[in-house]
């Protein structure tokens, strides 16, 4: 494995990902009732256009047999759902949690 090549491929992939998001935000909607003129990414858009592609660039796999669970349940006093939960296979422990929000929402802080 050539570390420089891998880093360059990631950098190029990230640039392409951000360019795609920019293009999608300026593209007119096909259906005038489907948010025409709405240049803000909603949570679903953020997941599809950003997180799904970012996880792929980072080498994480979603879906059956993958190491990222989507809409993972956490039980406490109430049941909550996490958008993405990265899991280390052996032992089966969580490595990261990602929570997608609309593109224009303020960042959530952990303090």
Short mmCIF file of N, CA and C in Angstrom, two decimals, residues 37-104:
data_model
loop_
_atom_site.label_atom_id
_atom_site.label_comp_id
_atom_site.label_asym_id
_atom_site.label_seq_id
_atom_site.Cartn_x
_atom_site.Cartn_y
_atom_site.Cartn_z
N UNK A 37 -36.37 25.20 -5.93
CA UNK A 37 -35.83 26.42 -5.35
C UNK A 37 -35.31 26.24 -3.95
N UNK A 38 -35.47 25.06 -3.37
CA UNK A 38 -34.99 24.78 -2.02
C UNK A 38 -33.55 24.31 -2.11
N UNK A 39 -32.61 25.22 -1.86
CA UNK A 39 -31.18 24.91 -2.02
C UNK A 39 -30.57 24.32 -0.76
N UNK A 40 -31.39 24.08 0.25
CA UNK A 40 -30.88 23.54 1.51
C UNK A 40 -31.04 22.03 1.53
N UNK A 41 -29.99 21.33 1.90
CA UNK A 41 -30.07 19.87 2.05
C UNK A 41 -30.79 19.55 3.35
N UNK A 42 -31.78 18.68 3.25
CA UNK A 42 -32.46 18.18 4.45
C UNK A 42 -31.65 16.99 4.97
N UNK A 43 -32.07 16.42 6.10
CA UNK A 43 -31.30 15.33 6.70
C UNK A 43 -31.10 14.17 5.73
N UNK A 44 -32.13 13.78 5.04
CA UNK A 44 -32.02 12.66 4.10
C UNK A 44 -30.99 12.96 3.01
N UNK A 45 -31.00 14.20 2.49
CA UNK A 45 -30.03 14.59 1.48
C UNK A 45 -28.61 14.54 2.04
N UNK A 46 -28.44 15.02 3.26
CA UNK A 46 -27.12 15.00 3.91
C UNK A 46 -26.60 13.58 4.01
N UNK A 47 -27.50 12.65 4.35
CA UNK A 47 -27.09 11.25 4.45
C UNK A 47 -26.66 10.69 3.10
N UNK A 48 -27.50 10.90 2.09
CA UNK A 48 -27.23 10.31 0.77
C UNK A 48 -26.04 10.96 0.07
N UNK A 49 -26.01 12.28 0.05
CA UNK A 49 -24.98 12.98 -0.72
C UNK A 49 -23.67 13.17 0.04
N UNK A 50 -23.71 13.12 1.38
CA UNK A 50 -22.47 13.34 2.12
C UNK A 50 -22.01 12.11 2.90
N UNK A 51 -22.78 11.71 3.91
CA UNK A 51 -22.30 10.63 4.80
C UNK A 51 -22.12 9.30 4.08
N UNK A 52 -23.05 8.89 3.24
CA UNK A 52 -22.91 7.61 2.54
C UNK A 52 -21.61 7.59 1.73
N UNK A 53 -21.34 8.67 1.04
CA UNK A 53 -20.13 8.74 0.21
C UNK A 53 -18.87 8.90 1.05
N UNK A 54 -18.95 9.68 2.13
CA UNK A 54 -17.80 9.85 3.00
C UNK A 54 -17.41 8.51 3.63
N UNK A 55 -18.38 7.76 4.12
CA UNK A 55 -18.08 6.44 4.70
C UNK A 55 -17.42 5.53 3.68
N UNK A 56 -17.89 5.59 2.46
CA UNK A 56 -17.30 4.77 1.39
C UNK A 56 -15.84 5.19 1.17
N UNK A 57 -15.57 6.49 1.11
CA UNK A 57 -14.20 6.98 0.94
C UNK A 57 -13.28 6.52 2.07
N UNK A 58 -13.84 6.44 3.27
CA UNK A 58 -13.06 6.04 4.45
C UNK A 58 -12.92 4.52 4.58
N UNK A 59 -13.57 3.77 3.68
CA UNK A 59 -13.43 2.32 3.68
C UNK A 59 -14.42 1.59 4.58
N UNK A 60 -15.47 2.25 5.02
CA UNK A 60 -16.50 1.61 5.83
C UNK A 60 -17.59 1.08 4.91
N UNK A 61 -18.20 -0.06 5.29
CA UNK A 61 -19.23 -0.69 4.47
C UNK A 61 -20.57 -0.66 5.18
N UNK A 62 -21.57 -0.15 4.46
CA UNK A 62 -22.94 -0.16 4.98
C UNK A 62 -23.65 -1.40 4.47
N UNK A 63 -24.78 -1.71 5.05
CA UNK A 63 -25.62 -2.80 4.55
C UNK A 63 -25.25 -4.15 5.13
N UNK A 64 -25.87 -5.20 4.57
CA UNK A 64 -25.68 -6.56 5.06
C UNK A 64 -24.20 -6.96 4.97
N UNK A 65 -23.66 -7.43 6.07
CA UNK A 65 -22.27 -7.85 6.12
C UNK A 65 -21.29 -6.70 6.30
N UNK A 66 -21.80 -5.48 6.36
CA UNK A 66 -20.93 -4.31 6.52
C UNK A 66 -20.60 -4.05 7.99
N UNK A 67 -19.79 -3.03 8.20
CA UNK A 67 -19.40 -2.68 9.57
C UNK A 67 -20.00 -1.35 10.02
N UNK A 68 -21.03 -0.88 9.30
CA UNK A 68 -21.77 0.32 9.69
C UNK A 68 -23.26 -0.03 9.73
N UNK A 69 -23.87 0.15 10.89
CA UNK A 69 -25.31 -0.06 11.03
C UNK A 69 -26.01 1.28 10.84
N UNK A 70 -27.12 1.27 10.12
CA UNK A 70 -27.92 2.48 9.94
C UNK A 70 -29.17 2.38 10.80
N UNK A 71 -29.58 3.52 11.36
CA UNK A 71 -30.74 3.58 12.24
C UNK A 71 -30.62 2.56 13.38
N UNK A 72 -29.43 2.50 13.96
CA UNK A 72 -29.18 1.58 15.08
C UNK A 72 -29.98 2.03 16.30
N UNK A 73 -30.53 1.09 17.02
CA UNK A 73 -31.34 1.40 18.20
C UNK A 73 -30.48 1.44 19.46
N UNK A 74 -30.75 2.44 20.28
CA UNK A 74 -30.13 2.53 21.60
C UNK A 74 -31.27 2.55 22.60
N UNK A 75 -31.22 1.65 23.56
CA UNK A 75 -32.27 1.60 24.56
C UNK A 75 -31.76 2.18 25.87
N UNK A 76 -32.53 3.10 26.41
CA UNK A 76 -32.29 3.67 27.74
C UNK A 76 -33.68 3.83 28.33
N UNK A 77 -34.02 5.01 28.81
CA UNK A 77 -35.38 5.23 29.29
C UNK A 77 -36.35 5.20 28.12
N UNK A 78 -35.88 5.64 26.97
CA UNK A 78 -36.66 5.54 25.74
C UNK A 78 -35.74 4.98 24.65
N UNK A 79 -36.32 4.55 23.57
CA UNK A 79 -35.52 4.04 22.46
C UNK A 79 -35.15 5.20 21.55
N UNK A 80 -33.90 5.29 21.22
CA UNK A 80 -33.39 6.32 20.31
C UNK A 80 -32.77 5.62 19.10
N UNK A 81 -32.67 6.35 18.02
CA UNK A 81 -32.07 5.81 16.80
C UNK A 81 -30.88 6.67 16.40
N UNK A 82 -29.79 6.00 16.06
CA UNK A 82 -28.57 6.66 15.60
C UNK A 82 -28.51 6.47 14.09
N UNK A 83 -28.20 7.55 13.37
CA UNK A 83 -28.16 7.45 11.91
C UNK A 83 -27.12 6.43 11.45
N UNK A 84 -25.90 6.51 11.98
CA UNK A 84 -24.84 5.57 11.60
C UNK A 84 -24.07 5.15 12.85
N UNK A 85 -23.80 3.87 12.96
CA UNK A 85 -23.00 3.33 14.06
C UNK A 85 -21.92 2.43 13.45
N UNK A 86 -20.66 2.87 13.56
CA UNK A 86 -19.54 2.08 13.06
C UNK A 86 -19.13 1.08 14.11
N UNK A 87 -18.97 -0.18 13.71
CA UNK A 87 -18.71 -1.26 14.66
C UNK A 87 -17.43 -1.99 14.30
N UNK A 88 -16.59 -2.22 15.30
CA UNK A 88 -15.40 -3.06 15.13
C UNK A 88 -15.86 -4.50 15.27
N UNK A 89 -15.48 -5.33 14.31
CA UNK A 89 -16.01 -6.69 14.23
C UNK A 89 -15.64 -7.56 15.42
N UNK A 90 -14.40 -7.54 15.87
CA UNK A 90 -14.01 -8.45 16.93
C UNK A 90 -13.17 -7.71 17.95
N UNK A 91 -13.63 -7.41 19.11
CA UNK A 91 -14.97 -7.70 19.63
C UNK A 91 -15.98 -6.73 19.03
N UNK A 92 -17.22 -7.06 19.13
CA UNK A 92 -18.31 -6.30 18.53
C UNK A 92 -18.58 -5.04 19.37
N UNK A 93 -17.77 -4.00 19.14
CA UNK A 93 -17.91 -2.77 19.92
C UNK A 93 -18.07 -1.56 18.99
N UNK A 94 -18.82 -0.55 19.44
CA UNK A 94 -18.98 0.66 18.62
C UNK A 94 -17.68 1.45 18.54
N UNK A 95 -17.39 1.98 17.36
CA UNK A 95 -16.20 2.79 17.13
C UNK A 95 -16.59 4.24 16.93
N UNK A 96 -17.69 4.49 16.21
CA UNK A 96 -18.13 5.86 15.99
C UNK A 96 -19.64 5.93 15.85
N UNK A 97 -20.16 7.13 16.11
CA UNK A 97 -21.57 7.44 15.93
C UNK A 97 -21.65 8.68 15.04
N UNK A 98 -22.48 8.63 14.01
CA UNK A 98 -22.71 9.79 13.16
C UNK A 98 -24.20 10.11 13.17
N UNK A 99 -24.52 11.34 13.40
CA UNK A 99 -25.91 11.80 13.40
C UNK A 99 -26.05 12.86 12.31
N UNK A 100 -26.82 12.59 11.30
CA UNK A 100 -27.01 13.51 10.18
C UNK A 100 -28.09 14.53 10.52
N UNK A 101 -27.88 15.74 10.06
CA UNK A 101 -28.86 16.81 10.22
C UNK A 101 -28.97 17.55 8.89
N UNK A 102 -29.97 18.39 8.79
CA UNK A 102 -30.08 19.23 7.60
C UNK A 102 -28.80 20.05 7.46
N UNK A 103 -28.42 20.31 6.23
CA UNK A 103 -27.13 20.96 5.93
C UNK A 103 -27.00 22.31 6.63
N UNK A 104 -28.10 23.03 6.81
CA UNK A 104 -28.02 24.38 7.39
C UNK A 104 -28.26 24.42 8.90
#
